Amino acid sequence: MSTAQARRAQALPGEQVRITTNAVTEPFWTAAQQGRLVAPRCAVCGTFRLPPTPFCPDCQSTGIDWVELSGRATVFSFSVVHGFPGLPDITLVPVILDLPDAPGARLVSNVVGVDPAEVRIGMELEVSFMPIADGWALPIFRPAGEGP
């Protein structure tokens, strides 16, 4: 790995990322498989919630509408992780994201393809999808306008 690559934020290798689903979370992962970012919104009061839960935290309704989002996000918080077990040269930047199309919802993901020193709270990002184990896809984020 070149020095320039080592300084760029990366994601874990896809084959090492595994997920489990259930009836509440599977629509999120199925949409990601299709290259779409979605968020659950309460069918009664309109509250967005991520991660998906079986009932609304505001009104306790079990009704869910899955809303397709634009894929835009802003960094709410982040960390820089140098090295990972078995991958000492990797640099990860886990982020907590605000989703402007889903007010009040926050998504935990990774930002990739950027020098970690450039990541800032409020930074604008856009979604990409990375293939992972078992045929699923993981939403990851890149600086807005930079593409895959």
PDB file of C-alpha atoms in Angstrom:
ATOM      1  CA  MET A   1       0.000   0.000   0.000  1.00  0.00           C
ATOM      2  CA  SER A   2       1.353   3.393  -0.961  1.00  0.00           C
ATOM      3  CA  THR A   3       1.727   6.191   1.567  1.00  0.00           C
ATOM      4  CA  ALA A   4      -1.045   8.167  -0.178  1.00  0.00           C
ATOM      5  CA  GLN A   5      -3.439   5.210   0.112  1.00  0.00           C
ATOM      6  CA  ALA A   6      -2.521   4.683   3.776  1.00  0.00           C
ATOM      7  CA  ARG A   7      -3.576   8.256   4.552  1.00  0.00           C
ATOM      8  CA  ARG A   8      -7.008   7.844   2.923  1.00  0.00           C
ATOM      9  CA  ALA A   9      -9.931   6.637   4.987  1.00  0.00           C
ATOM     10  CA  GLN A  10     -10.999   3.147   3.971  1.00  0.00           C
ATOM     11  CA  ALA A  11     -13.683   0.625   4.811  1.00  0.00           C
ATOM     12  CA  LEU A  12     -13.051  -2.856   6.104  1.00  0.00           C
ATOM     13  CA  PRO A  13     -12.727  -5.399   3.289  1.00  0.00           C
ATOM     14  CA  GLY A  14     -16.273  -6.326   2.241  1.00  0.00           C
ATOM     15  CA  GLU A  15     -15.817 -10.050   2.717  1.00  0.00           C
ATOM     16  CA  GLN A  16     -15.083  -9.397   6.413  1.00  0.00           C
ATOM     17  CA  VAL A  17     -18.315  -7.473   7.015  1.00  0.00           C
ATOM     18  CA  ARG A  18     -21.334  -9.591   7.956  1.00  0.00           C
ATOM     19  CA  ILE A  19     -24.798  -8.480   8.970  1.00  0.00           C
ATOM     20  CA  THR A  20     -27.853 -10.117  10.444  1.00  0.00           C
ATOM     21  CA  THR A  21     -31.373  -9.026   9.660  1.00  0.00           C
ATOM     22  CA  ASN A  22     -34.803  -9.400  11.143  1.00  0.00           C
ATOM     23  CA  ALA A  23     -38.291  -8.367  10.053  1.00  0.00           C
ATOM     24  CA  VAL A  24     -37.707  -4.797  11.248  1.00  0.00           C
ATOM     25  CA  THR A  25     -34.248  -4.219   9.695  1.00  0.00           C
ATOM     26  CA  GLU A  26     -34.457  -6.243   6.485  1.00  0.00           C
ATOM     27  CA  PRO A  27     -36.104  -3.478   4.397  1.00  0.00           C
ATOM     28  CA  PHE A  28     -33.090  -1.243   5.129  1.00  0.00           C
ATOM     29  CA  TRP A  29     -30.637  -3.915   3.964  1.00  0.00           C
ATOM     30  CA  THR A  30     -32.714  -4.953   0.955  1.00  0.00           C
ATOM     31  CA  ALA A  31     -32.784  -1.329  -0.231  1.00  0.00           C
ATOM     32  CA  ALA A  32     -29.009  -1.063   0.268  1.00  0.00           C
ATOM     33  CA  GLN A  33     -28.597  -4.193  -1.855  1.00  0.00           C
ATOM     34  CA  GLN A  34     -30.464  -2.290  -4.586  1.00  0.00           C
ATOM     35  CA  GLY A  35     -28.281   0.819  -4.186  1.00  0.00           C
ATOM     36  CA  ARG A  36     -30.914   2.824  -2.304  1.00  0.00           C
ATOM     37  CA  LEU A  37     -30.705   4.500   1.100  1.00  0.00           C
ATOM     38  CA  VAL A  38     -33.960   4.345   3.070  1.00  0.00           C
ATOM     39  CA  ALA A  39     -35.123   5.252   6.555  1.00  0.00           C
ATOM     40  CA  PRO A  40     -38.142   4.103   8.536  1.00  0.00           C
ATOM     41  CA  ARG A  41     -40.727   6.769   9.326  1.00  0.00           C
ATOM     42  CA  CYS A  42     -43.635   6.252  11.708  1.00  0.00           C
ATOM     43  CA  ALA A  43     -46.816   5.765   9.697  1.00  0.00           C
ATOM     44  CA  VAL A  44     -48.807   7.562  12.427  1.00  0.00           C
ATOM     45  CA  CYS A  45     -46.770  10.554  13.665  1.00  0.00           C
ATOM     46  CA  GLY A  46     -44.052  10.837  10.987  1.00  0.00           C
ATOM     47  CA  THR A  47     -41.042  10.420  13.307  1.00  0.00           C
ATOM     48  CA  PHE A  48     -37.956   9.023  11.554  1.00  0.00           C
ATOM     49  CA  ARG A  49     -35.913   6.427  13.417  1.00  0.00           C
ATOM     50  CA  LEU A  50     -32.571   4.802  12.804  1.00  0.00           C
ATOM     51  CA  PRO A  51     -31.649   2.176  13.637  1.00  0.00           C
ATOM     52  CA  PRO A  52     -35.024   0.680  12.753  1.00  0.00           C
ATOM     53  CA  THR A  53     -37.108  -0.281  15.782  1.00  0.00           C
ATOM     54  CA  PRO A  54     -40.337  -2.287  16.002  1.00  0.00           C
ATOM     55  CA  PHE A  55     -42.237   0.686  17.458  1.00  0.00           C
ATOM     56  CA  CYS A  56     -42.061   4.458  17.278  1.00  0.00           C
ATOM     57  CA  PRO A  57     -40.199   6.040  20.205  1.00  0.00           C
ATOM     58  CA  ASP A  58     -42.629   8.992  20.152  1.00  0.00           C
ATOM     59  CA  CYS A  59     -46.090   7.425  19.793  1.00  0.00           C
ATOM     60  CA  GLN A  60     -45.344   3.677  20.161  1.00  0.00           C
ATOM     61  CA  SER A  61     -47.070   2.856  16.853  1.00  0.00           C
ATOM     62  CA  THR A  62     -45.819  -0.229  15.009  1.00  0.00           C
ATOM     63  CA  GLY A  63     -46.672   1.270  11.617  1.00  0.00           C
ATOM     64  CA  ILE A  64     -43.628   1.961   9.425  1.00  0.00           C
ATOM     65  CA  ASP A  65     -43.288   3.664   6.052  1.00  0.00           C
ATOM     66  CA  TRP A  66     -39.915   3.184   4.377  1.00  0.00           C
ATOM     67  CA  VAL A  67     -38.837   6.465   2.781  1.00  0.00           C
ATOM     68  CA  GLU A  68     -36.201   6.611   0.069  1.00  0.00           C
ATOM     69  CA  LEU A  69     -33.575   9.256   0.860  1.00  0.00           C
ATOM     70  CA  SER A  70     -31.367  11.339  -1.428  1.00  0.00           C
ATOM     71  CA  GLY A  71     -28.165   9.826  -0.035  1.00  0.00           C
ATOM     72  CA  ARG A  72     -26.926  13.169   1.263  1.00  0.00           C
ATOM     73  CA  ALA A  73     -25.612  13.375   4.823  1.00  0.00           C
ATOM     74  CA  THR A  74     -23.563  15.601   7.098  1.00  0.00           C
ATOM     75  CA  VAL A  75     -21.059  14.541   9.720  1.00  0.00           C
ATOM     76  CA  PHE A  76     -22.474  14.888  13.231  1.00  0.00           C
ATOM     77  CA  SER A  77     -19.504  13.186  14.936  1.00  0.00           C
ATOM     78  CA  PHE A  78     -16.551  11.019  13.917  1.00  0.00           C
ATOM     79  CA  SER A  79     -13.468   9.181  15.069  1.00  0.00           C
ATOM     80  CA  VAL A  80     -10.241   8.156  13.352  1.00  0.00           C
ATOM     81  CA  VAL A  81      -9.064   4.587  13.905  1.00  0.00           C
ATOM     82  CA  HIS A  82      -5.529   3.614  12.878  1.00  0.00           C
ATOM     83  CA  GLY A  83      -5.259  -0.135  12.415  1.00  0.00           C
ATOM     84  CA  PHE A  84      -7.693  -2.963  12.981  1.00  0.00           C
ATOM     85  CA  PRO A  85      -7.037  -6.526  14.170  1.00  0.00           C
ATOM     86  CA  GLY A  86      -5.318  -8.262  11.268  1.00  0.00           C
ATOM     87  CA  LEU A  87      -5.198  -5.030   9.223  1.00  0.00           C
ATOM     88  CA  PRO A  88      -2.535  -2.861  10.883  1.00  0.00           C
ATOM     89  CA  ASP A  89      -2.195  -0.448   7.924  1.00  0.00           C
ATOM     90  CA  ILE A  90      -5.881   0.417   7.525  1.00  0.00           C
ATOM     91  CA  THR A  91      -7.310   3.798   8.569  1.00  0.00           C
ATOM     92  CA  LEU A  92     -11.025   3.858   9.369  1.00  0.00           C
ATOM     93  CA  VAL A  93     -13.207   6.906   9.957  1.00  0.00           C
ATOM     94  CA  PRO A  94     -16.461   5.807  11.610  1.00  0.00           C
ATOM     95  CA  VAL A  95     -19.056   8.584  11.499  1.00  0.00           C
ATOM     96  CA  ILE A  96     -22.410   9.440  12.989  1.00  0.00           C
ATOM     97  CA  LEU A  97     -24.423  11.131  10.270  1.00  0.00           C
ATOM     98  CA  ASP A  98     -27.327  13.535  10.155  1.00  0.00           C
ATOM     99  CA  LEU A  99     -29.634  12.780   7.243  1.00  0.00           C
ATOM    100  CA  PRO A 100     -31.338  15.953   5.963  1.00  0.00           C
ATOM    101  CA  ASP A 101     -34.154  13.919   4.343  1.00  0.00           C
ATOM    102  CA  ALA A 102     -34.888  12.152   7.657  1.00  0.00           C
ATOM    103  CA  PRO A 103     -34.928  14.843  10.374  1.00  0.00           C
ATOM    104  CA  GLY A 104     -33.998  13.492  13.787  1.00  0.00           C
ATOM    105  CA  ALA A 105     -32.545  10.223  12.459  1.00  0.00           C
ATOM    106  CA  ARG A 106     -28.847   9.498  12.688  1.00  0.00           C
ATOM    107  CA  LEU A 107     -26.961   6.766  10.873  1.00  0.00           C
ATOM    108  CA  VAL A 108     -23.653   5.181  11.902  1.00  0.00           C
ATOM    109  CA  SER A 109     -21.399   4.414   8.933  1.00  0.00           C
ATOM    110  CA  ASN A 110     -17.905   5.055   7.580  1.00  0.00           C
ATOM    111  CA  VAL A 111     -16.486   7.845   5.460  1.00  0.00           C
ATOM    112  CA  VAL A 112     -14.024   6.681   2.791  1.00  0.00           C
ATOM    113  CA  GLY A 113     -11.778   8.157   0.129  1.00  0.00           C
ATOM    114  CA  VAL A 114     -10.663  11.204   2.075  1.00  0.00           C
ATOM    115  CA  ASP A 115      -7.656  12.156   4.156  1.00  0.00           C
ATOM    116  CA  PRO A 116      -8.875  11.666   7.752  1.00  0.00           C
ATOM    117  CA  ALA A 117      -7.413  15.067   8.668  1.00  0.00           C
ATOM    118  CA  GLU A 118      -9.947  16.671   6.292  1.00  0.00           C
ATOM    119  CA  VAL A 119     -13.030  15.180   7.984  1.00  0.00           C
ATOM    120  CA  ARG A 120     -14.981  17.815   9.904  1.00  0.00           C
ATOM    121  CA  ILE A 121     -18.250  18.057  11.786  1.00  0.00           C
ATOM    122  CA  GLY A 122     -20.780  19.431   9.312  1.00  0.00           C
ATOM    123  CA  MET A 123     -18.896  18.021   6.299  1.00  0.00           C
ATOM    124  CA  GLU A 124     -21.251  17.148   3.456  1.00  0.00           C
ATOM    125  CA  LEU A 125     -21.175  13.544   2.289  1.00  0.00           C
ATOM    126  CA  GLU A 126     -23.029  11.300  -0.140  1.00  0.00           C
ATOM    127  CA  VAL A 127     -23.749   7.608  -0.025  1.00  0.00           C
ATOM    128  CA  SER A 128     -22.045   4.808  -1.953  1.00  0.00           C
ATOM    129  CA  PHE A 129     -22.728   1.117  -1.560  1.00  0.00           C
ATOM    130  CA  MET A 130     -20.031  -1.475  -0.972  1.00  0.00           C
ATOM    131  CA  PRO A 131     -20.615  -5.186  -1.523  1.00  0.00           C
ATOM    132  CA  ILE A 132     -20.205  -7.217   1.663  1.00  0.00           C
ATOM    133  CA  ALA A 133     -20.495 -10.880   2.672  1.00  0.00           C
ATOM    134  CA  ASP A 134     -23.517 -12.989   1.787  1.00  0.00           C
ATOM    135  CA  GLY A 135     -24.613 -10.775  -1.129  1.00  0.00           C
ATOM    136  CA  TRP A 136     -25.561  -7.737   0.953  1.00  0.00           C
ATOM    137  CA  ALA A 137     -24.359  -4.132   0.473  1.00  0.00           C
ATOM    138  CA  LEU A 138     -23.192  -1.637   3.067  1.00  0.00           C
ATOM    139  CA  PRO A 139     -23.930   2.086   2.800  1.00  0.00           C
ATOM    140  CA  ILE A 140     -20.678   4.028   3.133  1.00  0.00           C
ATOM    141  CA  PHE A 141     -20.134   7.727   2.546  1.00  0.00           C
ATOM    142  CA  ARG A 142     -17.743   9.889   0.516  1.00  0.00           C
ATOM    143  CA  PRO A 143     -17.209  13.649   0.375  1.00  0.00           C
ATOM    144  CA  ALA A 144     -20.063  15.203  -1.617  1.00  0.00           C
ATOM    145  CA  GLY A 145     -19.334  15.612  -5.301  1.00  0.00           C
ATOM    146  CA  GLU A 146     -16.345  13.273  -5.387  1.00  0.00           C
ATOM    147  CA  GLY A 147     -18.149  10.101  -6.567  1.00  0.00           C
ATOM    148  CA  PRO A 148     -16.833   6.549  -6.139  1.00  0.00           C
TER     149      PRO A 148
END
